Amino acid sequence: MGIHALPRVFAGDIAIGRTGEIVDAGSFDRGRTNVRNPCVGTAAQGAIEEESSSRNENGGAKLQFEATTCHAMIPAIINALGEPQIAAVARFFSSCVVREMARFGESPLFGRLLRDSTLPHYLSATQPIRNVFDFGLKLLGRGERRHEYVYKAAIARRILMGRHTLRTAVMLPEFRVGNCKADIVILNGTSAVYEIKSERDTLDRLQNQLAAYQSVFAQVNVIAGWKHIDEVAAIADEDVGLLTLSKHACISVLRRPRENVSRIVPSMVFQSLPLCESVRILRKLEFDVPDVPNTEIHREVSRLFAALDPFQLHPAMVQVLKATRNLAPLENFFENLPASLHAAVLSADLRQADKSRLVSAIDTPIADAMSWA
Amino acid sequence: MYHPYFRGKQFELITIRENAKLLKSAGFTPIIEPVQESLSGLKRTLDAVDAVSGNAVLIVNPFYGNHSDGSKEIEDLFQNELKQREGIAVGILLKESIDVTTAMRLFTSHKGRRICFVHAGFTAGRELANQLQQFGETAQHVFVAEHCGKLYRRHFAGAHRVLLDDGFHKRINREHPDLEGFSDLHVTFREEGMDGFGDFLVVGDDFADSGGPAYAVAIHLTFIDPDKDDQMFIRHFKSDRIDTPTDPAGKFAEALTKLVAEINRPGSHVQRTAAVIEFLDLHERRHFPGLGYVKKLSMSHHIETLATYLKDR
């Protein structure tokens, strides 16, 4: 089918998923996926209570219609888009696009990607690009080979801002542990890491990654595409949580994580944190951090950390990181952003002055954004 | 005579500012390619150069950084603040992407000022030389050695010519050798038919706006070896630990210990410049002032070393 054969639709008409919705494994349509899943038995008991879909919508999503006709358009549009176009859509959510828009009020990269994606063929040129982001994320969430960002967005939305709030929880994107980079870490009363294995990823490094994360965080989860689930279950220890994404980008908990603080290695925690946060943790634990020249602080703090007990360290670590990386100031800002961009913004680390520029940039009409390139 | 080429990042600008007096008394002319969005640091640096009646070249069409896509701000600077400051020459950067028409337009729009062409990849040398001749105007020419052979330089014979050679080999810090050659242009530039020479100090010609975490910390010090016909060499003092991105301060202390051992070694040719004395003090206090500051000390040391060498020649 030629791309022009499809009628234009208004992206805002495409229903935006219900926020805060976490679907338990029982509601997942296993019949259609043909995947025999060994974890489903435990999942039924471990399923998180399904939150009601009557929950209030997030203020950022302004247009919400159950427009089934437009829903029906998505598979056709996906069929019309080739891999390069989908790749361009995935890059809408790169931190580079977010930073350019926040810094300069426009993003030449986004303008190019918009053109490359061919999405403007299907959308009316007068609507704001915020709709393009929401629409783009919907497209990425379909099909056989979903992008990592779909998973990130689902965790940000359904867990960080669904199960928790920005006032009670903190999310650390791309947290470095040894040679690994944890995709998402969420801190509320405890610390939980989420490793994403999308349909496009391989599981080559998973074993090393899990071992590294277990030495720093209390809970370790893998959220993976269906095709990976059996293999992930074979690689991961029993206390690793297993999650997957439904066809509608809802999170299904197949196995709850079990908290295991005893595996935390204080020296690994120390190596993963900036020095100033390690010092704060020691102060919280009422250690005297010796007053030495700055070339020697690292050695001293390292020595003190090595002697800590994991059960003593972990609660202090959670408290300190929640204070130093507090997300509450983002709350109002997030209400003015399309929900699809939240995860990208969390990774971008914006300055205060740039935030309002970003908010006005995402209201730029598609036609104008095309000329950014 | 000596033309150090600075990408105008924060610590490069501070280096020029703090060495303005030395640069002036030695007859050195820094070339500044502005790369930062904010011009306030640049303006303060040019003020410092002006305060000692020093010379500098300011690139009006920078290639790297925030001003590369149009240098309206730099143009404005020349039209306003710098209007009366004759010590600040207009630098026109000639990369591969520029054509003769654009180069000549920049040249004529600054008529009456001192102009300095920096040849760095431009290929229409003969055409440019012909057009300049028709104007009967003189300009200074700085040639980046990597891009400009003898034939190219010949087109501009008769003008004031400077050869700029990048003596610094950029690599990952841990891959630097302990010792390597830097340059001999400070001895040989006249044999090359040049009126001056230059380099990219101990930073190198390629530009990176921000680096990732450094796995190794390295301190670079240049020196002139009288036993080797006054050739200039560079020592790279590296930290012992090179395999984690942590503890830059502790790694700096490791590298600094090696530097101090070299300074105190009998027969060392490293000059005890003001910067070296500051390194000794940091070692004494076991203090890490930040990587930008360390780079500043290395650059200041390089400038002072050349100033001392050229003083009596």
XYZ file of C-alpha atoms in Angstrom:
686
model
C 0.000 0.000 0.000
C 1.384 3.382 -0.940
C 1.759 5.774 1.926
C -0.434 8.364 0.298
C -3.281 5.921 -0.015
C -4.053 6.338 3.682
C -6.357 9.145 4.715
C -4.974 11.755 7.094
C -5.983 11.337 10.684
C -5.698 13.692 13.564
C -3.137 12.284 15.954
C -5.055 13.595 18.911
C -7.893 11.302 17.965
C -5.752 8.291 18.672
C -6.679 7.310 22.171
C -3.929 7.714 24.674
C -3.600 4.771 26.993
C -5.078 4.953 30.420
C -2.502 6.171 32.867
C -1.690 4.279 35.983
C -2.934 1.084 34.509
C -1.026 -2.021 35.380
C -2.443 -5.186 33.976
C -1.811 -8.506 35.667
C -0.662 -11.479 33.696
C -4.080 -13.077 33.843
C -5.486 -10.451 31.530
C -2.762 -10.944 28.971
C -3.990 -12.633 25.863
C -1.732 -15.658 25.882
C -3.742 -17.491 23.277
C -2.635 -15.143 20.562
C 1.016 -14.994 21.394
C 1.619 -18.717 21.300
C 4.245 -18.459 23.984
C 4.203 -21.105 26.649
C 5.247 -19.299 29.746
C 6.536 -21.128 32.809
C 6.108 -18.061 34.991
C 2.437 -17.587 34.567
C 1.552 -19.779 37.527
C 3.397 -17.585 39.969
C 2.261 -14.504 38.152
C -1.344 -15.116 39.012
C -0.555 -14.855 42.710
C 2.077 -12.204 42.213
C -0.035 -9.970 40.090
C -0.241 -6.423 41.225
C -3.715 -5.327 41.992
C -5.167 -3.902 38.843
C -5.717 -0.231 39.212
C -9.025 1.017 38.059
C -9.142 2.615 34.665
C -11.427 5.222 36.105
C -8.352 6.918 37.546
C -8.108 10.515 36.558
C -6.266 11.234 33.398
C -2.957 13.010 33.556
C -3.416 16.690 32.729
C -0.762 16.556 29.990
C -2.861 14.436 27.690
C -5.344 16.884 26.342
C -7.175 14.930 23.719
C -8.608 11.634 24.711
C -11.215 9.984 22.584
C -11.887 6.337 22.148
C -11.793 6.757 18.410
C -11.841 3.170 17.282
C -11.715 4.131 13.655
C -8.322 5.767 14.140
C -7.116 2.890 16.262
C -7.821 0.777 13.295
C -5.552 3.010 11.217
C -2.446 2.260 13.218
C -1.725 -1.216 11.826
C -2.156 0.143 8.321
C 0.253 2.993 8.985
C 2.754 0.616 10.540
C 2.549 -1.569 7.453
C 3.207 1.449 5.292
C 6.285 2.501 7.274
C 9.572 0.760 6.611
C 12.328 0.141 9.127
C 14.124 3.475 8.397
C 10.905 5.405 9.051
C 10.277 3.547 12.321
C 13.890 4.189 13.326
C 13.320 7.896 12.726
C 10.212 7.810 14.929
C 12.217 6.096 17.685
C 14.745 8.913 17.559
C 12.017 11.520 18.241
C 12.580 10.511 21.859
C 16.369 10.823 21.914
C 17.716 13.145 24.577
C 19.352 15.117 21.756
C 15.954 16.197 20.373
C 14.724 17.109 23.843
C 17.874 19.101 24.596
C 17.773 20.996 21.290
C 14.151 21.988 21.803
C 14.819 23.006 25.396
C 17.970 24.931 24.570
C 17.003 26.675 21.339
C 13.202 26.356 21.197
C 13.560 24.279 18.059
C 15.276 21.097 16.995
C 16.789 20.764 13.515
C 17.283 17.083 14.281
C 13.567 16.659 14.990
C 12.709 18.470 11.764
C 14.835 16.002 9.814
C 13.470 13.004 11.698
C 9.921 14.197 11.141
C 10.566 14.314 7.416
C 12.358 10.947 7.438
C 9.539 9.340 9.394
C 6.967 10.281 6.679
C 4.430 10.750 9.491
C 3.400 14.212 8.218
C 1.718 12.394 5.315
C -0.839 11.034 7.734
C -1.306 14.009 10.029
C -2.779 17.414 9.490
C -0.032 20.024 9.300
C -1.654 22.457 11.705
C -1.672 20.308 14.804
C 1.096 20.690 17.372
C 4.011 18.289 17.467
C 3.055 17.182 20.981
C 0.516 15.001 19.180
C 3.244 13.618 16.950
C 5.146 12.426 20.009
C 2.106 10.695 21.472
C 1.238 9.220 18.092
C 4.848 8.157 17.510
C 5.014 6.333 20.816
C 1.793 4.511 19.953
C 3.325 3.379 16.669
C 6.500 2.218 18.383
C 4.439 0.223 20.859
C 2.976 -1.942 18.130
C 4.494 -4.542 15.922
C 6.926 -7.362 16.479
C 10.087 -5.418 17.154
C 9.389 -2.725 19.725
C 11.929 -0.108 20.668
C 13.490 0.293 24.086
C 11.823 3.661 24.542
C 8.378 2.019 24.634
C 9.523 0.100 27.694
C 11.110 3.142 29.308
C 7.983 5.198 28.778
C 5.824 2.411 30.213
C 7.947 2.220 33.380
C 8.032 5.996 33.806
C 4.304 6.193 33.356
C 2.918 3.076 34.955
C 5.379 2.647 37.786
C 7.103 5.955 38.553
C 3.974 8.023 38.041
C 1.342 5.307 38.321
C 2.250 3.200 41.307
C 4.273 6.047 42.857
C 4.328 9.801 42.316
C 7.094 12.256 41.538
C 6.866 13.420 45.141
C 7.413 10.019 46.695
C 9.734 8.319 44.244
C 12.868 9.064 42.272
C 13.963 7.674 38.926
C 17.601 7.453 37.899
C 17.964 6.842 34.173
C 21.119 5.102 32.905
C 22.774 4.556 36.242
C 26.306 3.215 35.862
C 27.205 0.128 37.891
C 30.680 -1.210 37.138
C 30.802 -1.746 33.369
C 27.025 -1.866 33.084
C 24.419 0.834 32.737
C 21.124 0.149 34.482
C 18.297 1.308 32.198
C 16.067 2.591 34.978
C 16.368 2.694 38.748
C 13.403 3.679 40.885
C 13.739 4.582 44.543
C 10.758 4.820 46.818
C 10.875 2.961 50.146
C 13.447 0.636 48.622
C 15.637 0.551 45.518
C 14.537 -1.246 42.371
C 16.355 -1.564 39.067
C 14.610 -2.320 35.759
C 16.679 -3.811 32.969
C 14.966 -3.528 29.601
C 15.292 -6.292 27.023
C 13.165 -5.168 24.122
C 12.396 -7.320 21.114
C 15.405 -5.674 19.478
C 17.899 -6.505 22.230
C 19.907 -9.654 22.777
C 20.367 -11.283 26.160
C 24.156 -11.617 25.802
C 25.041 -9.377 28.703
C 22.079 -10.050 30.940
C 23.806 -12.383 33.378
C 26.632 -9.911 34.068
C 24.201 -7.035 34.300
C 22.009 -8.768 36.861
C 25.006 -9.695 39.001
C 26.192 -6.073 38.950
C 22.761 -4.679 39.848
C 22.284 -7.139 42.689
C 25.424 -5.766 44.284
C 23.927 -2.262 44.480
C 20.120 -2.454 44.584
C 17.652 -4.371 46.741
C 15.256 -5.350 43.970
C 16.200 -6.356 40.444
C 13.683 -6.644 37.612
C 13.884 -7.551 33.958
C 11.196 -6.225 31.679
C 11.405 -8.094 28.408
C 9.596 -8.768 25.159
C 7.601 -11.993 25.073
C 10.097 -13.751 22.867
C 12.765 -13.353 25.556
C 10.749 -14.358 28.606
C 11.611 -18.075 28.718
C 15.300 -17.385 28.299
C 15.308 -14.563 30.842
C 13.599 -16.844 33.348
C 16.357 -19.397 32.810
C 19.157 -16.848 33.285
C 17.753 -14.860 36.207
C 17.789 -15.899 39.863
C 14.493 -16.534 41.570
C 14.493 -13.196 43.336
C 14.674 -11.265 40.044
C 11.294 -9.846 39.047
C 9.985 -10.665 35.569
C 7.800 -8.229 33.676
C 6.604 -7.885 30.146
C 4.675 -5.398 28.061
C 1.263 -6.240 26.675
C 0.336 -5.421 23.109
C -1.099 -2.171 24.424
C 2.079 -1.260 26.274
C 0.734 -2.111 29.718
C 3.082 -3.746 32.172
C 2.323 -7.309 33.179
C 4.065 -8.628 36.248
C 4.918 -12.276 35.623
C 6.910 -12.683 38.799
C 7.362 -10.227 41.623
C 10.927 -9.342 42.606
C 12.096 -10.430 46.034
C 14.040 -7.899 48.023
C 17.568 -9.050 48.786
C 19.628 -6.499 50.684
C 22.184 -9.031 51.910
C 23.696 -9.231 48.418
C 24.542 -5.539 48.332
C 28.276 -4.893 48.304
C 29.081 -1.521 49.923
C 32.251 -0.981 47.888
C 30.224 -1.469 44.677
C 27.705 1.101 45.891
C 30.579 3.473 46.562
C 32.009 2.979 43.062
C 28.623 3.642 41.464
C 27.887 6.925 43.226
C 29.438 10.361 42.903
C 31.751 11.014 45.816
C 29.552 13.745 47.299
C 26.608 11.340 47.647
C 28.802 8.743 49.329
C 29.935 11.390 51.795
C 26.312 12.294 52.524
C 25.473 8.655 53.173
C 28.322 8.412 55.679
C 27.163 11.581 57.417
C 23.613 10.212 57.563
C 25.054 7.165 59.297
C 26.846 9.534 61.675
C 30.344 8.690 60.581
C 33.015 11.343 60.913
C 34.337 11.952 57.441
C 37.930 12.984 58.070
C 39.032 16.419 56.983
C 41.802 15.558 54.509
C 43.121 17.228 51.316
C 40.795 16.656 48.370
C 43.147 14.230 46.639
C 42.671 11.867 49.598
C 38.935 12.047 50.317
C 38.151 9.300 47.848
C 40.492 6.873 49.583
C 39.158 7.716 53.046
C 35.504 7.415 52.067
C 36.236 4.188 50.216
C 37.844 2.761 53.365
C 34.832 3.689 55.501
C 32.390 2.250 52.984
C 34.189 -1.073 52.799
C 33.407 -1.610 56.485
C 29.668 -0.922 56.210
C 26.974 -3.518 56.669
C 24.530 -3.747 53.707
C 21.490 -3.516 55.988
C 22.909 -0.362 57.547
C 23.909 1.118 54.181
C 20.833 0.458 52.047
C 18.210 2.582 53.848
C 20.670 5.468 54.113
C 21.492 5.179 50.408
C 17.789 5.301 49.473
C 17.199 8.326 51.698
C 20.183 10.260 50.385
C 19.516 9.541 46.702
C 15.863 10.469 47.114
C 16.937 13.816 48.535
C 19.736 14.581 46.043
C 17.731 13.538 42.997
C 14.322 14.757 44.058
C 11.851 14.935 41.148
C 9.046 16.871 42.868
C 10.011 20.139 41.064
C 9.168 18.405 37.767
C 5.519 17.875 38.661
C 4.065 21.078 37.208
C 6.394 20.910 34.239
C 5.252 17.367 33.420
C 1.618 18.420 33.383
C 2.398 20.628 30.415
C 4.239 17.954 28.467
C 2.807 15.105 26.414
C 3.004 11.939 28.502
C 5.019 10.244 25.764
C 7.924 12.622 26.403
C 8.186 12.164 30.177
C 10.751 9.377 30.064
C 12.876 11.278 27.520
C 12.825 14.399 29.688
C 13.845 12.409 32.756
C 16.994 11.374 30.875
C 17.787 14.834 29.563
C 18.628 16.722 32.776
C 17.305 20.161 31.809
C 18.067 23.530 33.310
C 15.201 25.475 34.814
C 15.289 28.160 32.127
C 15.041 25.566 29.366
C 11.837 23.994 30.592
C 9.410 26.679 29.473
C 11.170 26.810 26.127
C 10.550 23.086 25.735
C 6.886 23.492 26.601
C 6.417 26.147 23.934
C 8.443 24.170 21.409
C 6.166 21.140 21.633
C 3.186 23.298 20.718
C 4.784 24.166 17.387
C 2.599 23.102 14.452
C 3.916 20.219 12.371
C 4.319 22.435 9.312
C 6.616 24.819 11.218
C 8.596 22.031 12.838
C 9.329 20.637 9.355
C 11.170 23.873 8.596
C 13.491 23.469 11.616
C 15.571 21.102 9.498
C 56.688 35.627 16.333
C 54.914 32.872 18.305
C 51.196 32.446 17.560
C 49.513 30.053 19.983
C 46.103 28.995 18.645
C 43.364 28.837 21.292
C 39.864 27.442 20.997
C 38.255 29.996 23.263
C 36.933 27.712 25.973
C 36.844 28.876 29.570
C 40.339 27.888 30.670
C 41.939 28.826 27.352
C 40.524 32.332 27.779
C 41.729 32.488 31.373
C 45.191 31.372 30.251
C 45.400 34.252 27.782
C 44.075 36.704 30.356
C 46.555 35.696 33.039
C 49.462 35.633 30.593
C 48.538 38.848 28.774
C 51.574 40.688 30.078
C 53.999 37.880 29.281
C 52.502 37.450 25.801
C 52.944 41.167 25.141
C 56.517 41.442 26.426
C 57.563 38.342 24.466
C 55.937 39.684 21.282
C 53.542 36.714 21.064
C 50.154 36.904 19.347
C 47.438 34.542 20.504
C 44.875 33.489 17.894
C 41.441 32.989 19.422
C 38.683 30.959 17.818
C 35.583 31.661 19.925
C 33.596 28.502 20.642
C 31.396 29.406 23.586
C 27.937 30.857 23.349
C 28.555 33.480 25.985
C 30.899 36.241 24.944
C 31.545 37.694 28.383
C 34.665 35.592 29.031
C 35.974 36.469 25.583
C 35.386 40.186 26.141
C 37.213 40.116 29.468
C 40.135 38.374 27.795
C 40.292 40.945 25.012
C 40.124 43.694 27.663
C 43.158 42.156 29.376
C 45.068 42.004 26.069
C 44.138 45.609 25.354
C 45.109 46.784 28.850
C 48.741 45.855 28.174
C 48.572 47.055 24.536
C 49.005 43.459 23.441
C 48.140 41.816 20.139
C 45.651 39.080 19.363
C 43.797 37.649 16.392
C 40.085 36.979 16.835
C 38.533 34.585 14.330
C 35.407 36.194 12.924
C 34.029 33.015 11.308
C 34.761 30.202 13.749
C 34.351 26.617 12.577
C 33.717 24.867 15.867
C 31.284 25.444 18.682
C 28.391 27.814 19.159
C 29.329 30.562 16.707
C 30.108 28.319 13.751
C 26.802 28.685 11.914
C 26.929 32.435 11.636
C 29.114 34.802 13.542
C 26.892 37.818 13.822
C 27.887 38.289 17.457
C 31.583 38.348 16.607
C 30.943 40.760 13.723
C 29.062 43.015 16.139
C 31.945 42.810 18.565
C 34.320 44.129 15.902
C 31.890 46.887 14.892
C 31.384 48.044 18.481
C 33.615 47.185 21.452
C 36.664 46.401 19.341
C 36.323 49.309 16.951
C 39.141 51.332 18.499
C 41.302 48.398 19.517
C 43.935 48.094 16.861
C 45.770 45.321 18.677
C 42.932 42.907 17.910
C 43.217 41.729 14.319
C 40.380 40.170 12.326
C 41.043 36.469 11.751
C 39.435 34.833 8.730
C 39.431 31.057 9.004
C 39.801 29.336 5.643
C 38.519 25.761 5.941
C 37.604 23.453 3.051
C 34.014 24.695 3.108
C 34.677 28.379 2.392
C 34.993 29.859 -1.122
C 37.059 32.771 -2.443
C 34.024 35.047 -2.723
C 33.101 34.588 0.924
C 36.697 35.011 2.029
C 37.024 38.237 0.034
C 33.683 39.502 1.318
C 34.894 39.045 4.894
C 38.170 40.707 3.938
C 36.605 43.801 2.356
C 33.992 44.205 5.092
C 36.832 44.728 7.565
C 38.836 47.058 5.349
C 41.124 49.285 7.344
C 41.750 46.725 10.073
C 44.618 44.338 10.429
C 43.535 41.095 8.759
C 44.938 37.645 9.328
C 43.990 34.701 7.122
C 44.245 31.307 8.769
C 44.678 28.703 6.040
C 43.309 25.383 7.255
C 42.045 23.229 4.405
C 41.198 25.915 1.845
C 42.416 24.966 -1.643
C 41.976 28.066 -3.834
C 45.176 29.684 -2.562
C 46.344 31.004 -5.908
C 42.995 32.645 -6.693
C 42.833 34.279 -3.271
C 46.413 35.544 -3.598
C 45.606 37.075 -7.017
C 42.521 38.845 -5.743
C 44.355 40.182 -2.712
C 47.084 41.500 -4.994
C 44.533 43.400 -7.095
C 43.359 45.089 -3.927
C 46.901 46.054 -3.143
C 46.159 45.281 0.473
C 48.436 43.461 2.810
C 47.298 40.766 5.157
C 49.004 38.334 7.445
C 48.846 34.631 6.625
C 48.858 31.788 9.116
C 49.254 28.323 7.614
C 48.201 25.185 9.447
C 51.032 22.863 8.400
C 48.829 19.800 8.055
C 46.850 21.510 5.281
C 49.409 23.798 3.639
C 52.426 22.560 1.708
C 55.332 24.701 0.527
C 53.683 25.269 -2.880
C 50.562 26.610 -1.264
C 52.514 28.888 1.040
C 54.491 30.225 -1.939
C 51.388 32.008 -3.293
C 51.632 34.411 -0.387
C 55.373 35.102 -0.542
C 56.150 38.669 0.443
C 53.403 38.852 3.042
C 53.926 38.220 6.739
C 53.710 34.433 7.036
C 53.351 32.173 10.053
C 53.511 28.377 10.101
C 51.384 26.590 12.653
C 52.141 22.970 13.503
C 50.124 20.820 15.867
C 52.781 19.187 18.038
C 50.259 17.574 20.350
C 49.079 14.088 19.440
C 45.595 13.598 20.752
C 44.866 10.150 22.158
C 43.079 8.583 25.084
C 45.086 9.728 28.096
C 46.318 6.280 29.052
C 47.802 5.777 25.583
C 50.174 8.723 25.739
C 53.834 7.676 25.863
C 55.859 9.092 28.754
C 57.938 11.210 26.414
C 57.716 12.237 22.756
C 58.786 14.952 20.345
C 56.630 18.078 20.180
C 58.003 20.502 17.603
C 61.125 22.141 16.264
C 59.436 25.068 14.487
C 60.626 27.521 17.148
C 64.162 26.766 15.851
C 63.457 26.227 12.162
C 60.656 28.606 11.137
C 63.059 31.001 9.446
C 64.582 28.169 7.427
C 61.029 27.465 6.238
C 60.871 31.052 4.966
C 58.417 32.022 7.676
C 58.206 35.117 9.850
C 56.639 33.300 12.770
C 55.415 29.951 14.044
C 52.633 28.594 16.151
C 50.928 25.535 17.598
C 47.757 24.403 19.305
C 49.569 24.384 22.668
C 49.195 21.191 24.654
C 45.552 20.768 23.668
C 45.745 19.814 19.997
C 43.833 20.824 16.911
C 40.744 18.670 17.238
C 37.903 20.045 19.195
C 35.660 18.279 21.676
C 33.011 20.244 23.487
C 32.845 17.865 26.392
C 34.573 14.632 27.173
C 33.285 11.533 28.873
C 34.674 10.453 32.219
C 38.458 10.197 32.104
C 39.839 6.776 32.933
C 43.353 8.126 33.271
C 44.491 11.575 34.336
C 47.468 13.008 32.444
C 49.479 16.184 32.988
C 51.406 17.455 29.958
C 54.643 19.451 30.252
C 56.774 20.654 27.372
C 60.512 21.346 27.530
C 63.346 22.323 25.220
C 66.333 19.995 25.125
C 69.653 21.842 24.539
C 71.346 18.470 24.028
C 69.069 17.772 21.077
C 69.516 20.981 19.061
C 66.864 22.772 21.143
C 64.057 20.565 19.888
C 60.919 20.725 22.004
C 59.635 17.567 23.694
C 56.580 16.808 25.752
C 56.271 14.644 28.839
C 52.957 13.020 29.709
C 52.648 12.249 33.421
C 49.845 9.712 33.810
C 48.024 8.369 36.827
C 48.825 4.837 38.013
C 45.171 3.847 37.888
C 43.767 3.919 34.361
C 40.852 1.472 34.307
C 37.971 3.120 36.175
C 36.263 6.466 35.614
C 36.478 7.327 39.324
C 38.549 9.512 41.630
C 40.073 12.117 39.294
C 41.503 13.930 42.341
C 43.397 10.888 43.603
C 44.587 10.112 40.078
C 45.785 13.677 39.665
C 47.868 13.198 42.819
C 49.442 10.080 41.270
C 50.343 11.928 38.075
C 51.556 14.931 40.046
C 53.944 12.773 42.077
C 55.605 11.704 38.813
C 55.777 15.324 37.645
C 57.449 16.428 40.864
C 59.975 13.590 40.627
C 60.910 14.809 37.121
C 61.238 18.442 38.227
C 63.547 17.412 41.069
C 65.603 15.026 38.916
C 69.113 16.410 38.386
C 69.573 17.130 34.706
C 65.863 17.579 33.984
C 65.331 20.137 31.224
C 61.831 21.087 32.381
C 61.952 24.769 33.184
C 60.832 25.963 36.632
C 58.124 28.251 35.336
C 55.481 29.933 37.483
C 53.143 27.101 36.514
C 55.642 24.444 37.621
C 56.053 26.200 40.951
C 52.292 26.070 41.311
C 52.348 22.338 40.548
C 54.923 21.906 43.328
C 52.654 23.805 45.694
C 49.637 21.646 44.768
C 51.760 18.597 45.498
C 52.740 20.036 48.846
C 49.111 20.715 49.740
C 47.885 17.469 48.132
C 45.214 19.541 46.441
C 43.388 18.943 43.134
C 42.238 22.229 41.579
C 40.147 20.641 38.764
C 41.098 19.400 35.308
C 40.481 22.749 33.586
C 42.861 24.459 35.966
C 45.497 21.775 35.347
C 45.176 22.360 31.602
C 45.646 26.084 32.231
C 48.886 25.418 34.116
C 50.180 23.213 31.273
C 49.395 25.900 28.693
C 50.943 28.664 30.805
C 54.074 26.561 31.268
C 54.328 26.054 27.508
C 54.032 29.790 26.815
C 56.599 30.722 29.456
C 59.019 28.050 28.227
C 58.903 29.468 24.687
C 59.128 33.059 25.951
C 62.300 32.255 27.880
C 63.837 30.413 24.941
C 63.118 33.154 22.413
C 64.075 36.080 24.655
C 67.729 36.126 23.722
C 67.325 35.164 20.107
